[in-house]
Structure formats: structure tokens, C-alpha cells
Coordinates of C-alpha atoms in Angstrom, one line a residue:
X1 CA -7.1 22.0 18.6
X2 CA -5.2 18.8 17.6
X3 CA -5.9 16.0 15.2
X4 CA -6.8 12.4 16.1
X5 CA -4.1 10.2 17.7
X6 CA -4.6 6.4 17.3
X7 CA -2.5 3.3 17.6
X8 CA -3.1 -0.3 16.6
X9 CA -1.0 -3.2 18.0
X10 CA -0.7 -6.8 16.7
X11 CA 1.5 -9.5 18.3
X12 CA 1.8 -13.0 16.9
X13 CA 3.5 -16.0 18.4
X14 CA 3.7 -19.7 17.9
X15 CA 1.0 -21.5 19.8
X16 CA 2.9 -24.7 20.4
X17 CA 0.6 -26.7 18.3
X18 CA 1.9 -25.8 14.8
X19 CA -0.2 -22.7 14.5
X20 CA 0.0 -19.0 15.3
X21 CA -1.7 -17.2 18.3
X22 CA -2.5 -13.5 18.5
X23 CA -2.1 -12.5 22.2
X24 CA -2.3 -8.8 21.3
X25 CA -4.9 -7.5 18.9
X26 CA -5.8 -4.0 19.8
X27 CA -6.8 -0.8 18.0
X28 CA -8.4 2.5 19.0
X29 CA -10.2 5.3 17.3
X30 CA -10.1 5.0 13.5
X31 CA -7.8 2.0 13.6
X32 CA -9.7 -1.2 14.2
X33 CA -8.0 -4.7 13.9
X34 CA -10.0 -7.9 13.2
X35 CA -8.8 -11.5 13.1
X36 CA -10.0 -13.4 10.0
X37 CA -10.0 -17.0 9.1
X38 CA -6.5 -18.6 9.3
X39 CA -4.8 -20.2 6.4
X40 CA -3.0 -23.3 7.7
X41 CA -0.5 -22.2 10.3
X42 CA -0.7 -18.5 9.2
X43 CA -2.8 -16.1 11.3
X44 CA -4.6 -13.4 9.3
X45 CA -5.5 -9.9 10.5
X46 CA -7.4 -7.2 8.7
X47 CA -7.0 -3.4 9.4
X48 CA -10.4 -1.7 9.2
X49 CA -10.7 2.0 9.0
X50 CA -13.5 3.1 11.4
X51 CA -13.3 6.8 10.3
X52 CA -12.2 9.0 7.4
X53 CA -8.6 9.9 7.3
X54 CA -5.9 10.5 8.1
X55 CA -6.8 14.2 8.0
X56 CA -4.5 17.1 8.6
X57 CA -3.0 16.9 12.1
X58 CA -3.8 13.3 12.6
X59 CA -1.2 10.9 14.1
X60 CA -1.8 7.2 13.3
X61 CA 0.5 4.4 14.3
X62 CA 0.4 0.6 13.6
X63 CA 2.8 -1.8 15.3
X64 CA 3.1 -5.5 14.4
X65 CA 5.4 -8.0 16.1
X66 CA 6.0 -11.6 14.9
X67 CA 7.7 -14.1 17.2
X68 CA 9.8 -17.1 16.3
X69 CA 7.9 -19.8 14.5
X70 CA 4.8 -17.6 14.0
X71 CA 3.4 -16.7 10.6
X72 CA 1.2 -13.5 10.2
X73 CA -0.6 -12.0 7.2
X74 CA -1.9 -8.5 7.6
X75 CA -4.1 -6.8 5.0
X76 CA -6.6 -4.0 5.0
X77 CA -10.3 -3.9 4.3
X78 CA -10.1 -0.9 1.9
X79 CA -7.7 1.7 0.6
X80 CA -6.5 4.4 3.0
X81 CA -7.4 7.9 1.7
X82 CA -5.4 10.9 2.9
X83 CA -7.8 13.9 3.1
X84 CA -7.5 17.6 3.9
X85 CA -8.7 18.6 7.3
X86 CA -9.5 21.7 9.2
X87 CA -6.0 21.8 10.6
X88 CA -3.2 22.9 8.3
X89 CA -0.7 20.6 9.9
X90 CA 0.5 17.5 8.0
X91 CA -0.8 14.1 9.0
X92 CA 1.5 11.3 10.0
X93 CA 1.1 7.6 9.5
X94 CA 3.8 5.4 11.1
X95 CA 4.2 1.6 10.7
X96 CA 6.6 -0.4 12.9
X97 CA 7.2 -4.0 12.0
X98 CA 9.4 -6.5 14.0
X99 CA 10.0 -10.1 13.0
X100 CA 12.1 -12.6 15.1
X101 CA 14.2 -15.5 13.9
X102 CA 12.0 -18.1 12.3
X103 CA 9.0 -15.7 12.1
X104 CA 7.3 -14.7 8.9
X105 CA 5.2 -11.6 8.1
X106 CA 3.2 -10.8 5.0
X107 CA 2.3 -7.1 5.1
X108 CA -0.1 -6.5 2.2
X109 CA -2.4 -3.6 2.8
X110 CA -4.5 -1.9 0.2
X111 CA -3.2 1.3 -1.5
X112 CA -2.8 4.7 0.0
X113 CA -4.5 7.4 -2.0
X114 CA -3.3 11.0 -1.7
X115 CA -6.4 13.2 -2.3
X116 CA -6.1 16.8 -3.4
X117 CA -5.3 19.3 -0.6
X118 CA -4.0 16.6 1.8
X119 CA -0.5 16.5 3.3
X120 CA 0.7 13.2 4.7
X121 CA 4.0 11.8 5.9
X122 CA 4.2 8.0 5.9
X123 CA 7.0 6.1 7.6
X124 CA 7.5 2.3 7.5
X125 CA 10.2 0.7 9.6
X126 CA 10.8 -3.0 9.4
X127 CA 13.3 -4.6 11.8
X128 CA 14.1 -8.3 11.1
X129 CA 16.3 -10.9 12.8
X130 CA 18.7 -12.7 10.4
X131 CA 16.4 -15.7 10.1
X132 CA 13.2 -13.8 9.6
X133 CA 11.0 -13.7 6.5
X134 CA 9.1 -10.8 5.1
X135 CA 6.9 -9.8 2.1
X136 CA 6.0 -6.1 2.3
X137 CA 4.0 -4.2 -0.3
X138 CA 3.5 -0.5 -0.4
X139 CA 1.3 1.2 -3.1
X140 CA 0.6 4.9 -3.4
X141 CA -1.9 6.5 -5.8
X142 CA -1.6 10.2 -6.4
X143 CA -5.1 11.7 -6.5
X144 CA -8.4 10.1 -7.1
X145 CA -9.9 9.8 -10.7
X146 CA -9.4 13.1 -12.5
X147 CA -7.9 14.8 -9.4
X148 CA -4.6 16.4 -8.7
X149 CA -2.7 14.8 -5.8
X150 CA -2.0 16.1 -2.3
X151 CA 1.5 16.3 -0.9
X152 CA 2.8 12.8 0.0
X153 CA 6.1 11.9 1.5
X154 CA 6.9 8.2 2.1
X155 CA 9.9 6.7 3.8
X156 CA 10.7 3.0 3.9
X157 CA 13.5 1.6 6.2
X158 CA 14.5 -2.0 6.4
X159 CA 17.0 -3.4 8.9
X160 CA 18.1 -7.1 9.0
X161 CA 20.2 -8.4 11.8
X162 CA 20.7 -4.8 13.1
X163 CA 22.0 -3.6 9.7
X164 CA 20.2 -1.1 7.5
X165 CA 19.8 -2.6 4.0
X166 CA 17.3 -0.1 2.7
X167 CA 16.4 3.5 3.6
X168 CA 14.6 5.4 0.8
X169 CA 12.2 8.4 0.7
X170 CA 10.0 9.8 -2.0
X171 CA 8.1 13.1 -1.9
X172 CA 5.4 13.8 -4.5
X173 CA 2.8 16.5 -5.1
X174 CA 2.6 20.2 -4.5
X175 CA 5.6 21.6 -2.7
X176 CA 7.7 18.5 -3.2
X177 CA 11.2 18.9 -4.6
X178 CA 11.3 19.6 -8.3
X179 CA 11.4 16.7 -10.7
X180 CA 9.2 14.3 -8.9
X181 CA 6.9 14.0 -11.9
X182 CA 9.7 14.0 -14.4
X183 CA 11.2 11.2 -16.4
X184 CA 13.8 10.4 -13.7
X185 CA 11.1 9.7 -11.0
X186 CA 7.5 9.0 -11.9
X187 CA 7.5 10.0 -15.6
X188 CA 4.0 11.3 -15.5
X189 CA 2.5 8.1 -13.9
X190 CA 0.2 8.4 -10.9
X191 CA 0.8 5.2 -9.1
X192 CA 4.1 4.1 -7.5
X193 CA 4.8 1.0 -5.4
X194 CA 7.5 -1.0 -3.7
X195 CA 7.7 -4.7 -2.9
X196 CA 10.3 -5.9 -0.4
X197 CA 11.0 -9.7 0.0
X198 CA 13.3 -10.9 2.7
X199 CA 14.4 -14.6 2.8
X200 CA 17.4 -16.1 4.5
X201 CA 18.3 -18.0 1.4
X202 CA 18.9 -14.8 -0.5
X203 CA 22.1 -14.3 1.5
X204 CA 23.7 -17.2 -0.3
X205 CA 21.7 -16.9 -3.6
X206 CA 21.0 -13.2 -4.2
X207 CA 18.4 -12.5 -6.9
X208 CA 19.6 -11.2 -10.2
X209 CA 18.8 -7.6 -11.1
X210 CA 16.3 -7.3 -14.0
X211 CA 13.4 -5.4 -15.5
X212 CA 10.0 -6.7 -14.5
X213 CA 7.2 -5.5 -16.8
X214 CA 7.3 -2.2 -18.6
X215 CA 8.0 0.2 -15.7
X216 CA 9.4 -1.9 -12.9
X217 CA 12.8 -3.1 -11.7
X218 CA 13.9 -5.9 -9.4
X219 CA 17.2 -5.4 -7.6
X220 CA 19.0 -7.3 -4.8
X221 CA 19.7 -5.5 -1.6
X222 CA 22.9 -5.6 0.5
X223 CA 21.5 -8.5 2.6
X224 CA 19.0 -11.4 2.3
X225 CA 16.5 -9.2 0.5
X226 CA 15.2 -8.0 -2.8
X227 CA 13.4 -4.8 -3.8
X228 CA 10.9 -4.2 -6.6
X229 CA 10.1 -0.6 -7.5
X230 CA 7.3 0.1 -10.0
X231 CA 5.3 2.9 -11.5
X232 CA 2.0 2.7 -13.4
X233 CA -0.8 4.8 -14.8
X234 CA -3.2 3.6 -12.1
X235 CA -3.5 1.5 -9.0
X236 CA -4.9 -1.5 -10.8
X237 CA -2.0 -1.8 -13.2
X238 CA 0.5 -1.2 -10.4
X239 CA -1.0 -4.1 -8.4
X240 CA -0.7 -6.4 -11.4
X241 CA 3.0 -5.6 -11.9
X242 CA 3.8 -6.2 -8.2
X243 CA 1.9 -9.4 -8.2
X244 CA 3.8 -10.6 -11.2
X245 CA 7.1 -9.7 -9.6
X246 CA 6.2 -11.6 -6.4
X247 CA 5.3 -14.6 -8.5
X248 CA 8.5 -14.3 -10.4
X249 CA 10.4 -14.5 -7.0
X250 CA 8.6 -17.8 -6.3

């Protein structure tokens, strides 16, 4: 007996008329992809969960590729909830993002919620050309209201021009290395998020490191990129902090 395996694929390219075309827009099983109304030259796509999950043993994968001159915005219709399943294996959710020179991707899904008894390993790999642009937001909420979290491990890798500028991993919940809920990591908070912004102009004018809000920090990365890391008591306040940080970056 095995879990559900599902893949969604999105490919965006310049349409030659100042807009963005979507020659590939495909999803199967619980991963449905829907095109929504464009905003100017930016194509917009929504990820729609057609089933509960991911559950134990499931393997989900989302691939998004943006060509030169194309602009793509990807969101999700609702939060993703990691749930326990009949299988005792951990679930996996992999995201692979590729952006070419002159392309721009805004990856802004709704939060991932780690429900009690679940075990999920999330990986996000973003591979950008030197002249690409990216706004990437990740939000994780540990447990639903009044609930202890499941086990959640999240890894985020960013490469620009073939060089790794960010590779970080965080494990939370039962069985995670000790100290994950202590003052050096979450400090008792139940929502954690990252915002990555990549712009070619950051190579010449890096952002200045600073505190953003009460429990968030903005730091430059070793490349044309900036990282905001934040914790908050809940998902609503986490979103507010990340939105403020993005506005602060212009």
C-alpha cells in the first residue's frame, strides 16, 4: 500500500505581444492548476487542492518554469493542511522553481498547516538566472487552533547564476531536534515564515540588514537577494509582518 503521487506543472513564456502565455498548465490527482484573470503582462495561476492532504506516504510535486520576458504569479486557493494518514510513512511535498534571464516569478501560496499526528517533509528549490526576479513567500503554522503540531521539516534552497546563495532547513514538532521551540528558534510562537526577494539591482545595491517588526529580520544574501525570516503567534500576524517587509523592500 502506498500514498498518492501527484505532480503539477506550469510553464510561462513571453507571448511576443507584451504578455505572458502558459503553454503548460497541468495537474493531476489532488493538485489542480487553474489560470485566473491576468494583471497587465503578468499571467496568474491558482493551485487548487482537489483532495485532503498531503497524508502520510503521499508524494506531491509542483514544478514552475518562467522563460525570459515572462511574468508569472502563482497563488493557492486555500491553506495546505498536512494530515495523518493510514500509512506511517512521512509525506513529501517538493517545489521546483526555475526562472530565466528577464523572467519574473511571484510565488505566493497560502500557509502550510501542520496538523497533529502528521509528518511532512517540504523542499523548495529555486534556480534563477542572473537577470531573473523572484518574490517567494513560505508560511508554516504549527497546529490548528488549540492543537499540538505534527512533525514538519522544511528546506529552502536558492541558487542564482548556478551559485547557492541560501540553503536552510528547519525541523519542528514531535521528534525534531531539541530546542526548536526555545528562545533561539521559535520562542514559543506557532507561525514561522520566510520571504525571499531576488532582484538584479541588489547585486550593486544590497539591502541593509535590519529588524522588521517585533519578531522579524531582513538580511542581504550573498547575491542579488534578500531574506526576511519571521515568527508570530499565528498565521494572520505572520502574514502582516511579511507583507510589511515586502512593502519596505519596495
